[in-house]
Short mmCIF file of C-alpha atoms and ligand atoms in Angstrom, two decimals:
data_model
loop_
_atom_site.label_atom_id
_atom_site.label_comp_id
_atom_site.label_asym_id
_atom_site.label_seq_id
_atom_site.Cartn_x
_atom_site.Cartn_y
_atom_site.Cartn_z
CA MET D 1 32.53 65.11 -61.04
CA ARG D 2 32.87 68.85 -61.56
CA ILE D 3 36.17 70.40 -60.46
CA GLY D 4 36.76 74.14 -60.12
CA PHE D 5 40.17 75.83 -60.11
CA LEU D 6 41.26 78.81 -58.07
CA GLY D 7 44.52 79.63 -59.85
CA TYR D 8 45.45 78.33 -63.28
CA GLY D 9 49.24 78.37 -63.41
CA LYS D 10 51.66 75.47 -63.39
CA ILE D 11 49.73 73.23 -60.97
CA GLY D 12 46.26 74.35 -62.12
CA LYS D 13 46.91 73.64 -65.80
CA ALA D 14 48.45 70.21 -65.09
CA VAL D 15 45.57 69.16 -62.83
CA ALA D 16 42.87 70.54 -65.17
CA ALA D 17 44.33 68.49 -68.06
CA HIS D 18 44.33 65.43 -65.79
CA VAL D 19 40.71 66.04 -64.75
CA ILE D 20 39.66 66.07 -68.42
CA GLU D 21 41.74 62.94 -69.10
CA ARG D 22 39.88 61.19 -66.24
CA GLY D 23 36.57 62.02 -67.92
CA ASP D 24 35.58 64.57 -65.27
CA GLU D 25 34.67 68.18 -65.98
CA VAL D 26 36.43 71.50 -65.32
CA ALA D 27 33.54 73.45 -63.75
CA PHE D 28 35.34 76.81 -63.85
CA VAL D 29 38.70 78.51 -63.71
CA GLN D 30 39.00 81.52 -61.41
CA ASP D 31 42.16 83.45 -62.18
CA PRO D 32 42.20 87.20 -62.81
CA PHE D 33 45.17 86.79 -65.16
CA VAL D 34 43.69 84.08 -67.37
CA ALA D 35 41.38 84.73 -70.33
CA GLU D 36 40.97 81.24 -71.79
CA ALA D 37 41.04 77.77 -70.21
CA GLY D 38 40.31 75.15 -72.85
CA GLY D 39 36.66 76.13 -73.15
CA ALA D 40 35.89 76.00 -69.40
CA PRO D 41 34.12 79.04 -67.91
CA VAL D 42 36.69 81.62 -66.75
CA VAL D 43 35.69 83.92 -63.89
CA ALA D 44 37.60 86.74 -62.26
CA GLU D 45 35.76 86.50 -58.93
CA SER D 46 34.06 83.73 -57.01
CA ASP D 47 30.75 82.79 -58.58
CA GLU D 48 28.13 81.33 -56.20
CA ALA D 49 26.11 79.70 -58.99
CA LEU D 50 29.15 77.86 -60.34
CA LEU D 51 30.32 76.87 -56.85
CA ALA D 52 26.87 75.45 -56.11
CA SER D 53 27.26 73.02 -59.01
CA THR D 54 30.90 72.09 -58.25
CA ASP D 55 32.10 69.06 -56.24
CA LEU D 56 35.70 70.02 -55.53
CA VAL D 57 37.73 73.21 -55.85
CA VAL D 58 41.49 72.94 -56.33
CA GLU D 59 43.23 76.03 -54.96
CA CYS D 60 46.60 76.61 -56.62
CA ALA D 61 46.91 80.39 -56.61
CA MET D 62 48.41 81.97 -53.48
CA ALA D 63 47.70 82.18 -49.75
CA SER D 64 45.86 85.51 -49.95
CA ALA D 65 43.54 84.15 -52.68
CA LEU D 66 42.81 81.04 -50.59
CA LYS D 67 41.86 83.20 -47.61
CA ALA D 68 39.75 85.60 -49.67
CA ASN D 69 37.75 82.82 -51.36
CA PHE D 70 37.62 80.22 -48.59
CA ASP D 71 34.13 81.01 -47.22
CA ALA D 72 32.43 81.00 -50.62
CA ILE D 73 34.09 77.71 -51.59
CA ILE D 74 33.59 75.73 -48.38
CA GLU D 75 29.92 76.69 -48.25
CA HIS D 76 29.34 74.55 -51.35
CA CYS D 77 32.32 72.28 -52.03
CA ASP D 78 35.26 70.32 -50.72
CA LEU D 79 38.61 72.07 -51.17
CA LEU D 80 42.05 70.74 -52.07
CA CYS D 81 44.54 73.52 -51.41
CA PHE D 82 48.21 74.05 -52.12
CA SER D 83 48.87 77.50 -50.65
CA LEU D 84 49.08 76.11 -47.14
CA THR D 85 51.03 78.95 -45.57
CA ALA D 86 47.58 80.61 -45.24
CA PHE D 87 46.94 78.29 -42.27
CA ALA D 88 49.86 79.76 -40.31
CA ASP D 89 47.29 82.45 -39.44
CA GLU D 90 45.89 80.85 -36.28
CA ALA D 91 42.53 82.64 -36.55
CA PHE D 92 42.10 81.54 -40.17
CA LEU D 93 42.92 77.91 -39.31
CA ALA D 94 40.39 77.93 -36.45
CA HIS D 95 37.79 79.51 -38.76
CA ALA D 96 38.48 76.91 -41.45
CA ARG D 97 38.01 74.06 -38.95
CA GLU D 98 34.73 75.60 -37.74
CA GLU D 99 33.42 76.12 -41.27
CA CYS D 100 34.26 72.51 -42.23
CA ALA D 101 32.37 71.28 -39.17
CA ARG D 102 29.39 73.53 -39.94
CA THR D 103 29.14 72.76 -43.66
CA GLY D 104 30.28 69.13 -43.57
CA HIS D 105 32.86 69.90 -46.25
CA THR D 106 36.51 68.83 -46.19
CA VAL D 107 39.78 70.67 -46.70
CA PHE D 108 42.20 68.21 -48.30
CA VAL D 109 45.90 68.88 -47.61
CA PRO D 110 47.95 67.33 -50.45
CA HIS D 111 51.49 66.05 -49.95
CA GLY D 112 52.52 68.41 -52.75
CA ALA D 113 56.27 68.73 -53.14
CA ILE D 114 57.11 66.26 -50.37
CA LEU D 115 56.31 62.73 -49.27
CA GLY D 116 55.12 61.17 -46.07
CA LEU D 117 52.49 63.64 -44.88
CA ASP D 118 50.11 60.74 -44.20
CA GLY D 119 52.76 58.99 -42.11
CA ILE D 120 53.49 62.13 -40.11
CA ALA D 121 49.76 62.65 -39.45
CA ASP D 122 49.42 58.99 -38.40
CA GLY D 123 52.26 59.35 -35.89
CA SER D 124 51.45 62.84 -34.64
CA ARG D 125 50.37 61.65 -31.18
CA ILE D 126 53.82 60.25 -30.45
CA ILE D 127 55.95 62.75 -32.40
CA GLU D 128 58.02 65.06 -30.21
CA SER D 129 60.10 67.07 -32.64
CA VAL D 130 59.97 67.96 -36.33
CA SER D 131 62.44 70.04 -38.29
CA ILE D 132 62.54 70.90 -41.99
CA THR D 133 65.35 72.38 -44.00
CA THR D 134 64.56 73.68 -47.48
CA THR D 135 67.35 74.55 -49.89
CA LYS D 136 66.53 76.52 -53.02
CA SER D 137 68.29 78.96 -55.30
CA PRO D 138 68.11 82.61 -54.19
CA LYS D 139 66.00 83.37 -57.29
CA SER D 140 63.48 80.66 -56.43
CA LEU D 141 63.24 82.17 -52.92
CA GLY D 142 62.53 85.59 -54.39
CA LEU D 143 65.95 86.90 -53.25
CA ASN D 144 68.48 88.86 -55.26
CA PRO D 145 70.93 86.24 -56.72
CA GLU D 146 73.75 88.78 -56.80
CA GLU D 147 73.77 88.92 -53.00
CA TYR D 148 74.48 85.17 -52.54
CA SER D 149 77.80 83.63 -53.58
CA GLU D 150 77.60 80.60 -51.22
CA PRO D 151 74.92 78.61 -49.33
CA THR D 152 73.40 80.95 -46.74
CA VAL D 153 70.83 80.28 -44.02
CA VAL D 154 68.23 82.98 -44.68
CA PHE D 155 65.72 81.82 -42.08
CA GLU D 156 65.78 79.72 -38.92
CA GLY D 157 62.88 79.65 -36.48
CA SER D 158 59.32 78.42 -36.06
CA THR D 159 57.31 77.33 -39.09
CA ARG D 160 54.75 79.97 -38.19
CA ASP D 161 57.36 82.70 -38.66
CA ALA D 162 58.77 81.01 -41.79
CA CYS D 163 55.32 81.18 -43.37
CA GLY D 164 55.23 84.93 -42.71
CA ALA D 165 58.74 85.46 -44.08
CA PHE D 166 58.54 83.21 -47.20
CA PRO D 167 54.81 82.62 -47.88
CA ARG D 168 55.31 81.30 -51.41
CA ASN D 169 58.19 78.96 -50.57
CA VAL D 170 57.36 77.05 -47.41
CA ASN D 171 54.02 75.46 -48.22
CA VAL D 172 55.63 72.10 -47.45
CA HIS D 173 56.65 73.36 -44.01
CA ALA D 174 53.03 74.40 -43.41
CA ALA D 175 51.82 70.99 -44.59
CA VAL D 176 54.17 69.20 -42.18
CA ALA D 177 53.13 71.51 -39.32
CA LEU D 178 49.44 70.84 -40.01
CA ALA D 179 49.99 67.07 -40.15
CA GLY D 180 52.35 66.89 -37.19
CA ILE D 181 52.89 69.04 -34.13
CA GLY D 182 51.75 72.48 -35.26
CA PHE D 183 53.23 75.73 -36.53
CA ASP D 184 54.96 76.79 -33.30
CA LYS D 185 56.71 73.52 -32.41
CA THR D 186 57.86 72.69 -35.97
CA CYS D 187 61.30 74.14 -36.72
CA SER D 188 62.01 75.61 -40.16
CA ARG D 189 65.30 76.38 -41.81
CA ILE D 190 65.66 77.94 -45.27
CA VAL D 191 68.93 77.94 -47.17
CA ALA D 192 69.61 80.04 -50.27
CA ASP D 193 72.19 78.17 -52.38
CA PRO D 194 73.27 79.80 -55.67
CA SER D 195 74.69 76.50 -56.99
CA VAL D 196 71.40 74.53 -57.03
CA SER D 197 68.69 74.16 -59.66
CA THR D 198 66.58 71.95 -57.38
CA ASN D 199 64.12 72.49 -54.55
CA ALA D 200 65.34 70.21 -51.76
CA HIS D 201 63.68 69.43 -48.44
CA VAL D 202 65.05 67.41 -45.51
CA ILE D 203 62.43 66.53 -42.92
CA SER D 204 63.52 65.04 -39.57
CA VAL D 205 60.90 63.56 -37.29
CA LYS D 206 61.56 62.15 -33.83
CA GLY D 207 59.21 60.77 -31.23
CA GLU D 208 58.51 58.02 -28.74
CA GLY D 209 60.35 55.09 -30.34
CA ILE D 210 60.33 56.50 -33.88
CA GLU D 211 62.72 58.42 -36.07
CA PHE D 212 62.24 59.29 -39.77
CA GLU D 213 64.38 61.37 -42.08
CA LEU D 214 63.03 62.22 -45.52
CA HIS D 215 65.17 63.74 -48.28
CA ILE D 216 63.22 65.08 -51.23
CA SER D 217 64.72 66.87 -54.19
CA SER D 218 62.99 67.96 -57.39
CA PHE D 219 64.30 70.02 -60.30
CA THR D 220 62.64 73.41 -60.62
CA THR D 221 60.82 74.38 -63.74
CA GLY D 222 61.19 78.07 -62.90
CA GLY D 223 58.96 79.78 -60.34
CA VAL D 224 58.22 78.17 -56.98
CA THR D 225 57.13 74.71 -58.13
CA GLY D 226 59.38 71.72 -58.88
CA ILE D 227 58.70 69.08 -61.54
CA TYR D 228 57.32 66.59 -59.02
CA THR D 229 54.46 68.70 -57.63
CA PRO D 230 52.13 68.72 -60.68
CA LEU D 231 52.39 64.90 -60.77
CA SER D 232 51.73 64.59 -57.05
CA ALA D 233 48.81 67.04 -57.38
CA CYS D 234 47.18 64.80 -60.02
CA GLY D 235 47.65 61.79 -57.73
CA SER D 236 46.03 63.67 -54.85
CA VAL D 237 43.05 64.57 -57.05
CA ASP D 238 42.68 60.89 -57.98
CA ARG D 239 42.71 59.87 -54.32
CA VAL D 240 40.16 62.56 -53.41
CA LEU D 241 37.80 61.77 -56.29
CA GLY D 242 38.26 58.00 -56.12
CA GLY D 243 36.42 55.82 -58.58
CA ALA D 244 39.37 53.88 -59.97
CA ALA D 245 39.44 50.09 -59.68
CA GLY D 246 42.70 48.26 -59.01
CA LEU D 247 45.52 48.98 -56.57
CA ALA D 248 45.10 52.02 -54.33
CA PHE D 249 47.98 53.47 -52.34
CA VAL D 250 46.71 54.87 -49.07
N1 LIG A 301 51.93 72.49 -51.09
C1 LIG A 301 52.99 72.31 -51.88
O1 LIG A 301 53.76 71.38 -51.72
C2 LIG A 301 53.23 73.30 -52.99
C3 LIG A 301 54.19 73.02 -53.95
C4 LIG A 301 54.36 73.92 -55.01
C5 LIG A 301 53.61 75.09 -55.06
N2 LIG A 301 52.72 75.34 -54.07
C6 LIG A 301 51.89 76.55 -54.07
O2 LIG A 301 50.80 76.32 -54.96
C7 LIG A 301 50.39 77.57 -55.52
C8 LIG A 301 50.37 77.46 -57.04
O3 LIG A 301 51.64 77.11 -57.53
P1 LIG A 301 51.96 77.23 -59.11
O4 LIG A 301 53.35 76.77 -59.32
O5 LIG A 301 50.86 76.63 -59.89
O6 LIG A 301 51.94 78.82 -59.27
P2 LIG A 301 51.84 79.67 -60.61
O7 LIG A 301 52.49 80.96 -60.28
O8 LIG A 301 52.31 78.89 -61.79
O9 LIG A 301 50.26 79.89 -60.75
C9 LIG A 301 49.52 80.65 -59.84
C10 LIG A 301 48.29 81.17 -60.57
O10 LIG A 301 47.47 81.85 -59.62
C11 LIG A 301 46.92 83.00 -60.27
N3 LIG A 301 46.47 83.98 -59.29
C12 LIG A 301 47.16 84.99 -58.73
N4 LIG A 301 46.34 85.70 -57.91
C13 LIG A 301 45.14 85.08 -57.93
C14 LIG A 301 43.91 85.34 -57.30
N5 LIG A 301 43.76 86.35 -56.45
N6 LIG A 301 42.86 84.53 -57.58
C15 LIG A 301 43.00 83.48 -58.43
N7 LIG A 301 44.15 83.21 -59.08
C16 LIG A 301 45.21 83.99 -58.83
C17 LIG A 301 48.05 83.50 -61.16
O11 LIG A 301 47.54 84.30 -62.21
C18 LIG A 301 48.63 82.19 -61.68
O12 LIG A 301 48.02 81.79 -62.90
C19 LIG A 301 51.37 78.62 -54.98
O13 LIG A 301 50.83 79.21 -53.81
C20 LIG A 301 52.58 77.79 -54.61
O14 LIG A 301 53.37 78.41 -53.61
C21 LIG A 301 52.50 74.47 -53.06
#
C-alpha cells in the first residue's frame, strides 16, 4: 500500500516510520516546513499525480490544511484525519459526506488521544447526552501561563463553539461529536491547570439504559499531542490497512 502524509510533525513522523516497518510505502509527504522525509517525495502543495497513485492519505497537519486539501485527496484516496475540528464547520462536513458518496472514498476518524469512539458510535441512536472536560496546562492550550495560577475553566459551551475557540486542542471533542450526537448537542468544557503536565479528558455519556464515563490521561511531549496519540495513530493505520493475521480488536 502507498500512504501519503499531509503534515509531518509528531504524529506524521511516528506513523510514517510505522508504515515503513509494516513493509508499506510512504507515497509522499506534503508539509511546507519539511525538506526531507527519509527519501520519500516531499511536496509543498497537493500533487494530483502522486495522489492518483496513493491508497490512503494521513492528515496530521491542522484543520485549515485538511479543508484546503480535502477535495484533491478524496477524489483519489481514502483519508484518515486527525484535525477533526475542521468538521465543526457544518458546510464542510456536509460537503465531505457528499464527496465521499460521490467518489466512493472513506474518511476514517481515528480515536486519537481518547478511547471508546467506536462504542459511542455504536450507541449513538440511544445516547441522549454527552459531555467532555479537557484539562491541559495553559501553555498546551496556547494561553499565557503567567495568567493562570490555579485551575480555571476557560471554555464551557457547545462542542461546535469549542472547536472555533480552541481548534488545535479539542480534536477529541470533535471526534466524540462526530461519533455521537453532533457538535451542537455535545457539551465541551476546557480547563487550564498550571499544575499539570498531562492532557486529560473525561467523557460522560448517558442514554436510554446506558451510562459510560471514560477518564483518559496522557503525558504531553510538548505541543498539542500526548504520548499516547502517535501509538493510537499507528494502531488506526493498521486497522484501516488490514492485512495482519491473528487477533484483531474491532
Ligand atoms: N484527533 C486527535 O485525537 C488528535 C490528537 C493529537 C493531535 N491532533 C491533531 O493532529 C494534528 C497533528 O498533530 P501533531 O502533534 O503531529 O502536530 P505537529 O505540530 O507536531 O505537526 C504538524 C505538522 O503540520 C505541518 N503543517 C502546517 N501547516 C501545514 C499545511 N498547510 N500543509 C501541510 N502541513 C502543514 C507542520 O509543519 C508540522 O510539521 C494537529 O491538528 C493536532 O491538533 C489530533
